Tab-separated table of C-alpha atoms and ligand atoms in Angstrom:
chain	number	residue	atom	x	y	z
N	169	MET	CA	103.119	120.746	102.886
N	170	ALA	CA	102.977	124.132	101.158
N	171	GLY	CA	103.300	123.631	97.415
N	172	PHE	CA	103.048	119.862	97.742
N	173	SER	CA	100.096	117.516	97.451
N	174	LEU	CA	99.938	113.831	98.334
N	175	CYS	CA	98.871	111.305	95.705
N	176	GLY	CA	98.069	108.554	98.213
N	177	ASN	CA	100.909	106.228	97.243
N	178	LEU	CA	103.249	106.242	100.247
N	179	PRO	CA	106.529	105.389	98.486
N	180	GLN	CA	105.899	108.036	95.854
N	181	ASP	CA	104.665	110.600	98.359
N	182	THR	CA	107.633	110.260	100.698
N	183	PHE	CA	110.171	110.170	97.868
N	184	GLU	CA	108.701	113.240	96.157
N	185	PHE	CA	108.208	115.101	99.448
N	186	LEU	CA	111.877	114.657	100.343
N	187	LYS	CA	112.960	115.727	96.874
N	188	HIS	CA	110.579	118.692	96.967
N	189	HIS	CA	112.339	119.835	100.143
N	190	ASP	CA	115.793	119.396	98.665
N	191	CYS	CA	116.651	116.137	100.416
N	192	PRO	CA	117.476	113.835	97.458
N	193	ILE	CA	120.064	111.886	99.454
N	194	THR	CA	117.510	111.066	102.150
N	195	ALA	CA	115.002	110.140	99.412
N	196	ALA	CA	117.517	107.670	97.952
N	197	HIS	CA	118.425	106.352	101.424
N	198	SER	CA	114.748	105.846	102.310
N	199	THR	CA	114.274	103.888	99.083
N	200	GLU	CA	117.115	101.576	100.063
N	201	VAL	CA	115.864	101.208	103.633
N	202	ALA	CA	112.394	100.338	102.310
N	203	PHE	CA	113.889	97.702	100.009
N	204	THR	CA	115.958	96.214	102.839
N	205	ALA	CA	112.966	96.366	105.198
N	206	GLN	CA	110.858	94.438	102.724
N	207	GLN	CA	113.532	91.734	102.405
N	208	LEU	CA	113.879	91.447	106.189
N	209	ALA	CA	110.101	91.338	106.626
N	210	GLU	CA	109.846	88.380	104.249
N	211	ARG	CA	112.814	86.642	105.837
N	212	PHE	CA	111.570	87.021	109.414
N	213	ASP	CA	107.848	86.736	108.716
N	214	ILE	CA	107.027	90.269	109.836
N	215	ASP	CA	104.228	92.362	108.312
N	216	CYS	CA	105.665	93.723	105.070
N	217	GLN	CA	103.316	96.683	104.804
N	218	GLN	CA	104.152	97.902	108.299
N	219	ALA	CA	107.864	97.428	107.654
N	220	GLU	CA	107.805	99.325	104.377
N	221	ALA	CA	105.646	102.166	105.708
N	222	ALA	CA	107.983	102.715	108.659
N	223	ALA	CA	111.018	102.528	106.387
N	224	TRP	CA	109.711	105.057	103.882
N	225	LEU	CA	108.848	107.528	106.628
N	226	HIS	CA	111.631	107.009	109.166
N	227	ASP	CA	113.760	109.970	108.049
N	228	ILE	CA	110.976	112.184	106.696
N	229	SER	CA	111.982	114.878	109.215
N	230	ALA	CA	115.215	115.382	107.259
N	231	VAL	CA	113.342	118.338	105.762
N	232	PHE	CA	114.101	120.208	108.998
N	233	PRO	CA	117.751	121.155	109.480
N	234	ASN	CA	119.369	120.395	112.810
N	235	TRP	CA	119.134	123.964	114.055
N	236	GLN	CA	115.349	123.914	113.707
N	237	ARG	CA	114.759	120.574	115.373
N	238	ALA	CA	114.423	121.721	118.973
N	239	ALA	CA	111.989	124.501	118.023
N	240	VAL	CA	109.973	122.169	115.763
N	241	SER	CA	109.789	119.582	118.543
N	242	SER	CA	108.524	122.173	121.019
N	243	GLN	CA	105.867	123.319	118.562
N	244	LEU	CA	104.754	119.725	118.034
N	245	GLY	CA	104.554	119.068	121.770
N	246	ILE	CA	107.381	116.517	121.691
N	247	GLU	CA	109.138	115.904	124.988
N	248	ILE	CA	112.799	116.937	124.642
N	249	LEU	CA	115.230	114.982	126.801
N	250	PRO	CA	118.433	116.718	127.990
N	251	GLU	CA	120.503	114.518	125.652
N	252	GLU	CA	118.301	115.576	122.724
N	253	GLU	CA	118.655	119.209	123.629
N	254	LEU	CA	122.436	118.825	123.422
N	255	VAL	CA	122.355	116.792	120.190
N	256	PRO	CA	119.221	117.839	118.263
N	257	LEU	CA	119.959	115.248	115.572
N	258	LEU	CA	118.575	112.727	118.055
N	259	LEU	CA	115.183	114.430	117.826
N	260	HIS	CA	114.693	113.519	114.174
N	261	GLN	CA	113.230	110.101	115.025
N	262	LYS	CA	110.488	111.635	117.180
N	263	ILE	CA	109.719	114.388	114.647
N	264	SER	CA	109.457	111.795	111.858
N	265	ALA	CA	106.874	109.853	113.870
N	266	VAL	CA	104.702	112.950	114.376
N	267	MET	CA	104.990	113.868	110.686
N	268	ALA	CA	104.082	110.300	109.692
N	269	ALA	CA	100.903	110.541	111.759
N	270	GLU	CA	99.862	114.114	111.113
N	271	MET	CA	100.961	114.648	107.517
N	272	PHE	CA	100.961	111.181	105.993
N	273	GLY	CA	97.977	109.820	107.902
N	274	VAL	CA	99.671	106.834	109.543
N	275	THR	CA	97.516	105.549	112.403
N	276	ASP	CA	99.237	102.218	113.095
N	277	SER	CA	100.865	102.638	116.508
N	278	LYS	CA	103.426	99.902	115.813
N	279	VAL	CA	104.611	101.680	112.683
N	280	LEU	CA	104.813	105.004	114.518
N	281	ALA	CA	106.709	103.409	117.412
N	282	ALA	CA	109.267	101.861	115.047
N	283	ILE	CA	109.850	105.223	113.360
N	284	ARG	CA	110.127	106.895	116.760
N	285	CYS	CA	113.039	104.713	117.926
N	286	HIS	CA	114.793	103.902	114.643
N	287	THR	CA	118.035	105.640	115.679
N	288	THR	CA	118.349	104.700	119.332
N	289	LEU	CA	116.125	101.638	119.622
N	290	ARG	CA	114.576	101.155	123.060
N	291	ALA	CA	114.265	98.515	125.751
N	292	ASP	CA	111.897	95.653	125.005
N	293	PRO	CA	111.597	96.489	121.290
N	294	SER	CA	108.963	95.000	119.012
N	295	ASP	CA	110.043	92.873	116.045
N	296	LEU	CA	109.133	95.815	113.837
N	297	ASP	CA	111.372	98.151	115.896
N	298	LEU	CA	114.282	95.733	115.436
N	299	LEU	CA	113.572	95.368	111.728
N	300	VAL	CA	113.463	99.105	110.966
N	301	PHE	CA	116.535	99.750	113.120
N	302	ALA	CA	118.464	96.994	111.317
N	303	ALA	CA	117.296	98.006	107.832
N	304	ASP	CA	118.386	101.599	108.480
N	305	LYS	CA	121.870	100.474	109.486
N	306	LEU	CA	122.296	97.958	106.647
N	307	ALA	CA	121.224	100.568	104.065
N	308	TRP	CA	123.256	103.321	105.638
N	309	ASP	CA	123.322	106.871	104.348
N	310	GLN	CA	127.078	107.245	103.939
N	311	ARG	CA	129.483	106.264	101.166
N	312	GLY	CA	130.937	102.801	100.850
N	313	THR	CA	130.198	99.657	102.796
N	314	PRO	CA	129.384	99.916	106.506
N	315	PRO	CA	132.287	98.451	108.544
N	316	TYR	CA	129.848	96.224	110.430
N	317	GLN	CA	127.931	95.003	107.387
N	318	HIS	CA	129.394	91.514	106.936
N	319	GLU	CA	129.170	90.668	110.623
N	320	MET	CA	125.648	92.034	110.806
N	321	GLU	CA	124.534	90.028	107.772
N	322	ALA	CA	126.085	86.880	109.214
N	323	ALA	CA	124.241	87.489	112.487
N	324	LEU	CA	120.960	87.664	110.569
N	325	ASP	CA	121.310	83.901	110.187
N	326	ASN	CA	120.614	83.748	113.924
N	327	SER	CA	118.056	86.506	114.403
N	328	LEU	CA	117.217	90.136	113.797
N	329	GLU	CA	118.093	90.830	117.393
N	330	ALA	CA	121.541	89.245	116.997
N	331	ALA	CA	122.179	91.511	113.999
N	332	VAL	CA	121.086	94.537	115.992
N	333	TRP	CA	123.483	93.557	118.774
N	334	VAL	CA	126.370	93.479	116.257
N	335	TYR	CA	125.595	97.078	115.351
N	336	GLN	CA	125.052	98.210	118.934
N	337	ARG	CA	128.370	96.767	120.005
N	338	TYR	CA	130.148	98.279	116.974
N	339	LEU	CA	128.705	101.713	117.731
N	340	TRP	CA	129.435	101.519	121.442
N	341	TYR	CA	133.148	100.946	120.859
N	342	SER	CA	133.482	103.079	117.713
N	343	GLY	CA	134.008	106.348	119.562
N	344	LYS	CA	131.430	107.871	117.204
N	345	ILE	CA	128.632	108.351	119.700
N	346	LYS	CA	128.163	112.054	120.338
N	347	MET	CA	125.738	111.505	123.162
N	348	ILE	CA	124.371	108.387	124.795
N	349	HIS	CA	120.618	108.627	124.511
N	350	PRO	CA	118.835	106.958	127.453
N	351	TRP	CA	116.779	104.726	125.143
N	352	MET	CA	119.984	103.562	123.490
N	353	ARG	CA	121.594	102.870	126.851
N	354	ASP	CA	118.552	100.850	127.917
N	355	SER	CA	118.609	98.865	124.700
N	356	TYR	CA	122.368	98.289	124.819
N	357	GLU	CA	122.298	97.108	128.408
N	358	GLU	CA	119.359	94.814	127.744
N	359	LEU	CA	121.101	93.144	124.793
N	360	LYS	CA	124.433	93.049	126.600
N	361	VAL	CA	122.948	91.006	129.399
N	362	ARG	CA	121.447	88.648	126.842
N	363	TYR	CA	124.458	88.209	124.542
N	364	GLU	CA	127.407	88.483	126.893
N	365	MET	CA	125.909	85.902	129.212
N	366	LEU	CA	125.895	83.334	126.398
O	651	FE2	FE1	117.322	108.451	110.903
O	652	FE2	FE1	117.873	106.504	108.055
């Protein structure tokens, strides 16, 4: 927080904090995720404030480059799984949750939990977990339109969970997974049982 002071308005604070630390792309992405989260919250009758807070903060740990993430996690007392040690990018969700609590004063455990699993999801997710996960994927941080976007949006007509399953299945077969995180495996297997038994 050196050289930075919070004004108390979460959207402004997170946006400016990310810009202050030279992460303008993450600032723009977080803005889009927050917008998408708000739309999904209204659509699925989920608490809008929780959804937006989690969305604004989900990637706040982008201020730490990958090479620092294992050391930062150790300093913060975060448990590092073997998969996270091999792919430190996977640690950013846990670091974001600690930063949200300790630097931005978030005390809502549901918001912190949704931040903490926004990349991998987890078994038995809350509605807020599903919402933040889905919003992050719909407002993705790469150029162009996500290849899964149309199918995911169509699945939203059924449920948030159905949309999440579209993404999970896309990712699983995309060949883009560097490392299968155990939380992701749990989540994938849980949804697979539910959707492939239909
Ligand atoms: Fe992320
Ligand atoms: Fe993100």
